[in-house]
């Protein structure tokens, strides 16, 4: 599964509504993938929500060192392809981070995301933490 920003937040913060569910899904996953834009967005989200910054930064470092998680570093080519995807979806409010996720998921045949973000469903993927709220 792809680890999206909201999913990582749910994994990291016990106060998040879907913390327990996120932990279960994470443990069950055979594939765990994320990318550098998700990690950057996670740091921004933690800052905006006024969560403690140092533990969040430590957590990002731990994710990068975890051999069970594939971390893709977004390069210029992937960034440009993500912008192109946004341009052909002018009716959507996807972020650049979302677009990168969608491209990587299609490239690697991943259909599920640990996320609360409805945009993944709009692109035909399963948002595992949205299902938990239904």
Short mmCIF file of N, CA and C in Angstrom, two decimals:
data_model
loop_
_atom_site.label_atom_id
_atom_site.label_comp_id
_atom_site.label_asym_id
_atom_site.label_seq_id
_atom_site.Cartn_x
_atom_site.Cartn_y
_atom_site.Cartn_z
N UNK A 1 0.84 -1.18 0.00
CA UNK A 1 0.00 0.00 0.00
C UNK A 1 0.89 1.25 0.00
N UNK A 2 0.32 2.32 -0.47
CA UNK A 2 1.03 3.60 -0.41
C UNK A 2 0.72 4.25 0.93
N UNK A 3 1.76 4.74 1.58
CA UNK A 3 1.59 5.47 2.84
C UNK A 3 1.47 6.95 2.50
N UNK A 4 0.27 7.48 2.63
CA UNK A 4 0.01 8.88 2.33
C UNK A 4 0.17 9.71 3.61
N UNK A 5 0.16 11.00 3.44
CA UNK A 5 0.37 11.93 4.55
C UNK A 5 -0.59 11.69 5.71
N UNK A 6 -1.88 11.61 5.42
CA UNK A 6 -2.85 11.43 6.50
C UNK A 6 -2.70 10.06 7.15
N UNK A 7 -2.32 9.06 6.39
CA UNK A 7 -2.09 7.74 6.95
C UNK A 7 -0.90 7.72 7.89
N UNK A 8 0.16 8.40 7.49
CA UNK A 8 1.34 8.48 8.35
C UNK A 8 1.00 9.25 9.63
N UNK A 9 0.20 10.30 9.50
CA UNK A 9 -0.23 11.04 10.68
C UNK A 9 -1.03 10.13 11.62
N UNK A 10 -1.92 9.32 11.06
CA UNK A 10 -2.70 8.40 11.89
C UNK A 10 -1.80 7.35 12.55
N UNK A 11 -0.78 6.89 11.84
CA UNK A 11 0.16 5.94 12.44
C UNK A 11 0.93 6.57 13.60
N UNK A 12 1.35 7.79 13.40
CA UNK A 12 2.25 8.44 14.34
C UNK A 12 1.56 8.98 15.59
N UNK A 13 0.39 9.56 15.44
CA UNK A 13 -0.26 10.25 16.55
C UNK A 13 -1.41 9.43 17.13
N UNK A 14 -1.26 9.02 18.36
CA UNK A 14 -2.26 8.21 19.04
C UNK A 14 -3.59 8.93 19.17
N UNK A 15 -3.57 10.25 19.11
CA UNK A 15 -4.82 11.02 19.25
C UNK A 15 -5.65 11.03 17.97
N UNK A 16 -5.10 10.56 16.88
CA UNK A 16 -5.85 10.56 15.61
C UNK A 16 -6.94 9.49 15.66
N UNK A 17 -8.09 9.81 15.08
CA UNK A 17 -9.27 8.95 15.11
C UNK A 17 -8.96 7.54 14.60
N UNK A 18 -8.18 7.43 13.55
CA UNK A 18 -7.93 6.13 12.92
C UNK A 18 -6.58 5.54 13.28
N UNK A 19 -6.03 5.95 14.41
CA UNK A 19 -4.70 5.45 14.81
C UNK A 19 -4.66 3.92 14.91
N UNK A 20 -5.58 3.34 15.63
CA UNK A 20 -5.57 1.89 15.83
C UNK A 20 -5.76 1.16 14.50
N UNK A 21 -6.70 1.63 13.70
CA UNK A 21 -6.97 1.00 12.39
C UNK A 21 -5.74 1.12 11.48
N UNK A 22 -5.10 2.27 11.49
CA UNK A 22 -3.91 2.48 10.65
C UNK A 22 -2.80 1.51 11.05
N UNK A 23 -2.62 1.30 12.33
CA UNK A 23 -1.58 0.38 12.80
C UNK A 23 -1.86 -1.05 12.35
N UNK A 24 -3.11 -1.47 12.42
CA UNK A 24 -3.49 -2.81 11.97
C UNK A 24 -3.22 -2.97 10.48
N UNK A 25 -3.68 -2.01 9.69
CA UNK A 25 -3.50 -2.07 8.24
C UNK A 25 -2.03 -2.04 7.86
N UNK A 26 -1.26 -1.23 8.55
CA UNK A 26 0.18 -1.16 8.29
C UNK A 26 0.83 -2.52 8.52
N UNK A 27 0.50 -3.15 9.62
CA UNK A 27 1.10 -4.46 9.94
C UNK A 27 0.69 -5.53 8.95
N UNK A 28 -0.51 -5.43 8.38
CA UNK A 28 -1.01 -6.42 7.43
C UNK A 28 -0.45 -6.25 6.02
N UNK A 29 0.06 -5.09 5.71
CA UNK A 29 0.49 -4.78 4.34
C UNK A 29 1.73 -5.56 3.95
N UNK A 30 1.74 -6.02 2.72
CA UNK A 30 2.91 -6.71 2.17
C UNK A 30 3.86 -5.73 1.49
N UNK A 31 3.28 -4.67 0.96
CA UNK A 31 4.07 -3.62 0.31
C UNK A 31 3.77 -2.32 1.03
N UNK A 32 4.82 -1.57 1.33
CA UNK A 32 4.69 -0.25 1.96
C UNK A 32 5.57 0.71 1.19
N UNK A 33 4.94 1.69 0.55
CA UNK A 33 5.67 2.64 -0.27
C UNK A 33 5.25 4.06 0.09
N UNK A 34 6.21 4.96 0.08
CA UNK A 34 5.91 6.37 0.24
C UNK A 34 6.89 7.14 -0.63
N UNK A 35 6.82 8.46 -0.57
CA UNK A 35 7.76 9.26 -1.37
C UNK A 35 8.09 10.56 -0.64
N UNK A 36 9.09 11.23 -1.16
CA UNK A 36 9.64 12.41 -0.48
C UNK A 36 8.62 13.53 -0.35
N UNK A 37 7.67 13.66 -1.28
CA UNK A 37 6.68 14.73 -1.15
C UNK A 37 5.71 14.43 -0.01
N UNK A 38 5.38 13.17 0.21
CA UNK A 38 4.53 12.79 1.34
C UNK A 38 5.24 13.17 2.65
N UNK A 39 6.51 12.87 2.74
CA UNK A 39 7.25 13.17 3.96
C UNK A 39 7.35 14.67 4.20
N UNK A 40 7.53 15.43 3.14
CA UNK A 40 7.57 16.89 3.27
C UNK A 40 6.20 17.41 3.69
N UNK A 41 5.15 16.87 3.11
CA UNK A 41 3.80 17.30 3.45
C UNK A 41 3.46 16.92 4.90
N UNK A 42 3.95 15.76 5.34
CA UNK A 42 3.73 15.34 6.73
C UNK A 42 4.34 16.34 7.71
N UNK A 43 5.55 16.78 7.44
CA UNK A 43 6.19 17.76 8.33
C UNK A 43 5.38 19.06 8.34
N UNK A 44 4.91 19.49 7.19
CA UNK A 44 4.09 20.71 7.12
C UNK A 44 2.78 20.53 7.88
N UNK A 45 2.15 19.37 7.75
CA UNK A 45 0.89 19.11 8.44
C UNK A 45 1.07 19.09 9.96
N UNK A 46 2.12 18.44 10.41
CA UNK A 46 2.40 18.39 11.84
C UNK A 46 2.62 19.81 12.38
N UNK A 47 3.34 20.62 11.63
CA UNK A 47 3.59 22.00 12.03
C UNK A 47 2.28 22.78 12.10
N UNK A 48 1.45 22.64 11.07
CA UNK A 48 0.17 23.35 11.02
C UNK A 48 -0.76 22.93 12.16
N UNK A 49 -0.71 21.66 12.54
CA UNK A 49 -1.57 21.15 13.60
C UNK A 49 -0.95 21.36 14.99
N UNK A 50 0.22 21.96 15.03
CA UNK A 50 0.93 22.28 16.27
C UNK A 50 1.27 21.05 17.12
N UNK A 51 1.56 19.95 16.41
CA UNK A 51 2.07 18.77 17.10
C UNK A 51 3.56 18.99 17.37
N UNK A 52 4.13 18.30 18.33
CA UNK A 52 5.56 18.46 18.60
C UNK A 52 6.41 18.14 17.37
N UNK A 53 7.26 19.07 17.01
CA UNK A 53 8.02 18.97 15.77
C UNK A 53 9.16 17.96 15.82
N UNK A 54 9.93 17.93 16.89
CA UNK A 54 11.08 17.04 16.95
C UNK A 54 10.67 15.56 16.85
N UNK A 55 9.66 15.11 17.58
CA UNK A 55 9.25 13.71 17.40
C UNK A 55 8.78 13.41 15.98
N UNK A 56 8.13 14.36 15.34
CA UNK A 56 7.69 14.15 13.96
C UNK A 56 8.88 14.03 13.01
N UNK A 57 9.87 14.89 13.19
CA UNK A 57 11.07 14.80 12.35
C UNK A 57 11.83 13.51 12.60
N UNK A 58 11.88 13.08 13.84
CA UNK A 58 12.51 11.80 14.17
C UNK A 58 11.75 10.66 13.50
N UNK A 59 10.43 10.75 13.50
CA UNK A 59 9.60 9.73 12.87
C UNK A 59 9.87 9.66 11.36
N UNK A 60 10.01 10.80 10.72
CA UNK A 60 10.33 10.82 9.29
C UNK A 60 11.66 10.11 9.05
N UNK A 61 12.65 10.41 9.89
CA UNK A 61 13.93 9.73 9.77
C UNK A 61 13.81 8.22 9.96
N UNK A 62 12.99 7.82 10.91
CA UNK A 62 12.77 6.39 11.16
C UNK A 62 12.11 5.72 9.95
N UNK A 63 11.15 6.41 9.33
CA UNK A 63 10.49 5.86 8.14
C UNK A 63 11.51 5.63 7.02
N UNK A 64 12.39 6.59 6.84
CA UNK A 64 13.39 6.48 5.78
C UNK A 64 14.39 5.34 6.03
N UNK A 65 14.64 5.05 7.29
CA UNK A 65 15.58 3.98 7.65
C UNK A 65 14.92 2.61 7.72
N UNK A 66 13.61 2.56 7.71
CA UNK A 66 12.88 1.31 7.86
C UNK A 66 13.01 0.47 6.58
N UNK A 67 13.60 -0.71 6.67
CA UNK A 67 13.79 -1.54 5.47
C UNK A 67 12.48 -2.09 4.91
N UNK A 68 11.40 -2.01 5.68
CA UNK A 68 10.10 -2.51 5.22
C UNK A 68 9.30 -1.47 4.43
N UNK A 69 9.86 -0.25 4.30
CA UNK A 69 9.18 0.82 3.58
C UNK A 69 10.06 1.26 2.41
N UNK A 70 9.48 1.23 1.23
CA UNK A 70 10.18 1.78 0.07
C UNK A 70 9.92 3.27 0.01
N UNK A 71 10.98 4.03 -0.09
CA UNK A 71 10.85 5.49 -0.18
C UNK A 71 11.39 5.95 -1.53
N UNK A 72 10.55 6.59 -2.30
CA UNK A 72 10.93 7.10 -3.62
C UNK A 72 11.25 8.58 -3.48
N UNK A 73 12.39 8.99 -3.99
CA UNK A 73 12.75 10.40 -4.02
C UNK A 73 12.25 10.99 -5.33
N UNK A 74 11.41 12.00 -5.24
CA UNK A 74 10.82 12.59 -6.44
C UNK A 74 11.90 13.36 -7.19
N UNK A 75 12.09 13.00 -8.45
CA UNK A 75 13.06 13.69 -9.30
C UNK A 75 12.32 14.61 -10.27
N UNK A 76 13.07 15.29 -11.11
CA UNK A 76 12.46 16.24 -12.03
C UNK A 76 11.45 15.58 -12.97
N UNK A 77 11.77 14.41 -13.47
CA UNK A 77 10.89 13.72 -14.41
C UNK A 77 9.54 13.38 -13.75
N UNK A 78 9.58 12.81 -12.56
CA UNK A 78 8.35 12.46 -11.86
C UNK A 78 7.56 13.72 -11.49
N UNK A 79 8.25 14.75 -11.07
CA UNK A 79 7.60 16.02 -10.75
C UNK A 79 6.86 16.56 -11.98
N UNK A 80 7.53 16.57 -13.12
CA UNK A 80 6.91 17.08 -14.36
C UNK A 80 5.70 16.24 -14.78
N UNK A 81 5.80 14.93 -14.64
CA UNK A 81 4.67 14.06 -14.98
C UNK A 81 3.49 14.31 -14.04
N UNK A 82 3.78 14.59 -12.78
CA UNK A 82 2.72 14.89 -11.82
C UNK A 82 2.03 16.21 -12.17
N UNK A 83 2.80 17.21 -12.55
CA UNK A 83 2.21 18.48 -12.97
C UNK A 83 1.34 18.26 -14.21
N UNK A 84 1.81 17.44 -15.14
CA UNK A 84 1.03 17.13 -16.34
C UNK A 84 -0.29 16.45 -15.98
N UNK A 85 -0.27 15.56 -15.00
CA UNK A 85 -1.50 14.92 -14.54
C UNK A 85 -2.47 15.94 -13.98
N UNK A 86 -1.97 16.87 -13.20
CA UNK A 86 -2.83 17.92 -12.65
C UNK A 86 -3.46 18.76 -13.75
N UNK A 87 -2.70 19.01 -14.80
CA UNK A 87 -3.22 19.82 -15.90
C UNK A 87 -4.34 19.13 -16.67
N UNK A 88 -4.34 17.79 -16.70
CA UNK A 88 -5.42 17.08 -17.40
C UNK A 88 -6.59 16.75 -16.47
N UNK A 89 -6.50 17.18 -15.21
CA UNK A 89 -7.59 17.01 -14.24
C UNK A 89 -7.97 18.37 -13.64
N UNK A 90 -8.29 19.35 -14.49
CA UNK A 90 -8.55 20.70 -13.96
C UNK A 90 -9.78 20.78 -13.06
N UNK A 91 -10.66 19.77 -13.13
CA UNK A 91 -11.86 19.76 -12.29
C UNK A 91 -11.59 19.22 -10.89
N UNK A 92 -10.38 18.72 -10.64
CA UNK A 92 -10.04 18.12 -9.35
C UNK A 92 -9.18 19.08 -8.53
N UNK A 93 -9.17 18.87 -7.23
CA UNK A 93 -8.36 19.71 -6.34
C UNK A 93 -7.18 18.92 -5.78
N UNK A 94 -6.66 18.01 -6.58
CA UNK A 94 -5.52 17.19 -6.17
C UNK A 94 -4.31 18.08 -5.89
N UNK A 95 -3.53 17.67 -4.91
CA UNK A 95 -2.25 18.34 -4.67
C UNK A 95 -1.19 17.71 -5.56
N UNK A 96 -0.06 18.38 -5.65
CA UNK A 96 1.07 17.81 -6.38
C UNK A 96 1.51 16.51 -5.73
N UNK A 97 1.48 16.47 -4.43
CA UNK A 97 1.80 15.25 -3.68
C UNK A 97 0.86 14.11 -4.08
N UNK A 98 -0.43 14.39 -4.17
CA UNK A 98 -1.40 13.38 -4.61
C UNK A 98 -1.05 12.86 -5.99
N UNK A 99 -0.77 13.76 -6.91
CA UNK A 99 -0.47 13.37 -8.29
C UNK A 99 0.75 12.45 -8.35
N UNK A 100 1.78 12.76 -7.58
CA UNK A 100 2.95 11.89 -7.53
C UNK A 100 2.53 10.51 -7.02
N UNK A 101 1.72 10.48 -5.97
CA UNK A 101 1.26 9.21 -5.41
C UNK A 101 0.51 8.40 -6.46
N UNK A 102 -0.39 9.02 -7.19
CA UNK A 102 -1.16 8.30 -8.20
C UNK A 102 -0.26 7.70 -9.27
N UNK A 103 0.72 8.47 -9.71
CA UNK A 103 1.64 7.97 -10.73
C UNK A 103 2.44 6.78 -10.22
N UNK A 104 2.95 6.89 -9.01
CA UNK A 104 3.73 5.78 -8.45
C UNK A 104 2.87 4.55 -8.23
N UNK A 105 1.64 4.75 -7.77
CA UNK A 105 0.75 3.62 -7.54
C UNK A 105 0.44 2.90 -8.85
N UNK A 106 0.19 3.65 -9.89
CA UNK A 106 -0.08 3.02 -11.19
C UNK A 106 1.16 2.30 -11.71
N UNK A 107 2.30 2.95 -11.59
CA UNK A 107 3.55 2.37 -12.06
C UNK A 107 3.86 1.05 -11.35
N UNK A 108 3.53 0.95 -10.09
CA UNK A 108 3.88 -0.24 -9.29
C UNK A 108 2.68 -1.14 -9.01
N UNK A 109 1.57 -0.87 -9.68
CA UNK A 109 0.36 -1.69 -9.52
C UNK A 109 -0.10 -1.79 -8.07
N UNK A 110 -0.09 -0.67 -7.39
CA UNK A 110 -0.59 -0.59 -6.02
C UNK A 110 -1.99 0.00 -6.08
N UNK A 111 -2.94 -0.65 -5.44
CA UNK A 111 -4.33 -0.20 -5.51
C UNK A 111 -4.85 0.41 -4.22
N UNK A 112 -4.09 0.27 -3.12
CA UNK A 112 -4.56 0.74 -1.82
C UNK A 112 -3.63 1.79 -1.23
N UNK A 113 -4.24 2.74 -0.55
CA UNK A 113 -3.46 3.78 0.12
C UNK A 113 -3.92 3.89 1.56
N UNK A 114 -2.95 4.00 2.45
CA UNK A 114 -3.25 4.28 3.85
C UNK A 114 -3.48 5.78 3.94
N UNK A 115 -4.73 6.17 3.82
CA UNK A 115 -5.08 7.59 3.73
C UNK A 115 -6.53 7.81 4.10
N UNK A 116 -6.84 9.04 4.46
CA UNK A 116 -8.22 9.47 4.65
C UNK A 116 -8.67 10.35 3.47
N UNK A 117 -7.81 10.51 2.49
CA UNK A 117 -8.01 11.44 1.37
C UNK A 117 -8.92 10.85 0.30
N UNK A 118 -10.04 11.51 0.05
CA UNK A 118 -11.00 11.05 -0.96
C UNK A 118 -10.47 11.13 -2.38
N UNK A 119 -9.43 11.92 -2.60
CA UNK A 119 -8.88 12.05 -3.94
C UNK A 119 -8.38 10.71 -4.49
N UNK A 120 -7.92 9.84 -3.63
CA UNK A 120 -7.46 8.53 -4.08
C UNK A 120 -8.62 7.74 -4.68
N UNK A 121 -9.78 7.82 -4.06
CA UNK A 121 -10.96 7.15 -4.59
C UNK A 121 -11.38 7.75 -5.92
N UNK A 122 -11.24 9.06 -6.06
CA UNK A 122 -11.59 9.72 -7.32
C UNK A 122 -10.71 9.22 -8.46
N UNK A 123 -9.51 8.76 -8.15
CA UNK A 123 -8.60 8.23 -9.16
C UNK A 123 -8.68 6.71 -9.29
N UNK A 124 -9.63 6.10 -8.57
CA UNK A 124 -9.85 4.66 -8.71
C UNK A 124 -9.10 3.78 -7.73
N UNK A 125 -8.50 4.36 -6.72
CA UNK A 125 -7.77 3.60 -5.71
C UNK A 125 -8.64 3.43 -4.46
N UNK A 126 -8.20 2.57 -3.56
CA UNK A 126 -8.89 2.38 -2.28
C UNK A 126 -8.22 3.23 -1.22
N UNK A 127 -9.01 4.09 -0.58
CA UNK A 127 -8.55 4.89 0.56
C UNK A 127 -8.92 4.12 1.81
N UNK A 128 -7.96 3.40 2.36
CA UNK A 128 -8.26 2.44 3.42
C UNK A 128 -8.84 3.07 4.68
N UNK A 129 -8.45 4.26 5.01
CA UNK A 129 -8.97 4.88 6.23
C UNK A 129 -10.28 5.61 6.01
N UNK A 130 -10.65 5.88 4.77
CA UNK A 130 -11.98 6.43 4.48
C UNK A 130 -13.01 5.32 4.64
N UNK A 131 -12.64 4.10 4.23
CA UNK A 131 -13.56 2.97 4.37
C UNK A 131 -13.88 2.74 5.84
N UNK A 132 -12.90 2.97 6.69
CA UNK A 132 -13.10 2.77 8.13
C UNK A 132 -14.13 3.76 8.67
N UNK A 133 -14.26 4.91 8.01
CA UNK A 133 -15.19 5.94 8.51
C UNK A 133 -16.58 5.77 7.94
N UNK A 134 -16.72 4.90 6.96
CA UNK A 134 -18.04 4.72 6.32
C UNK A 134 -18.99 3.90 7.16
#
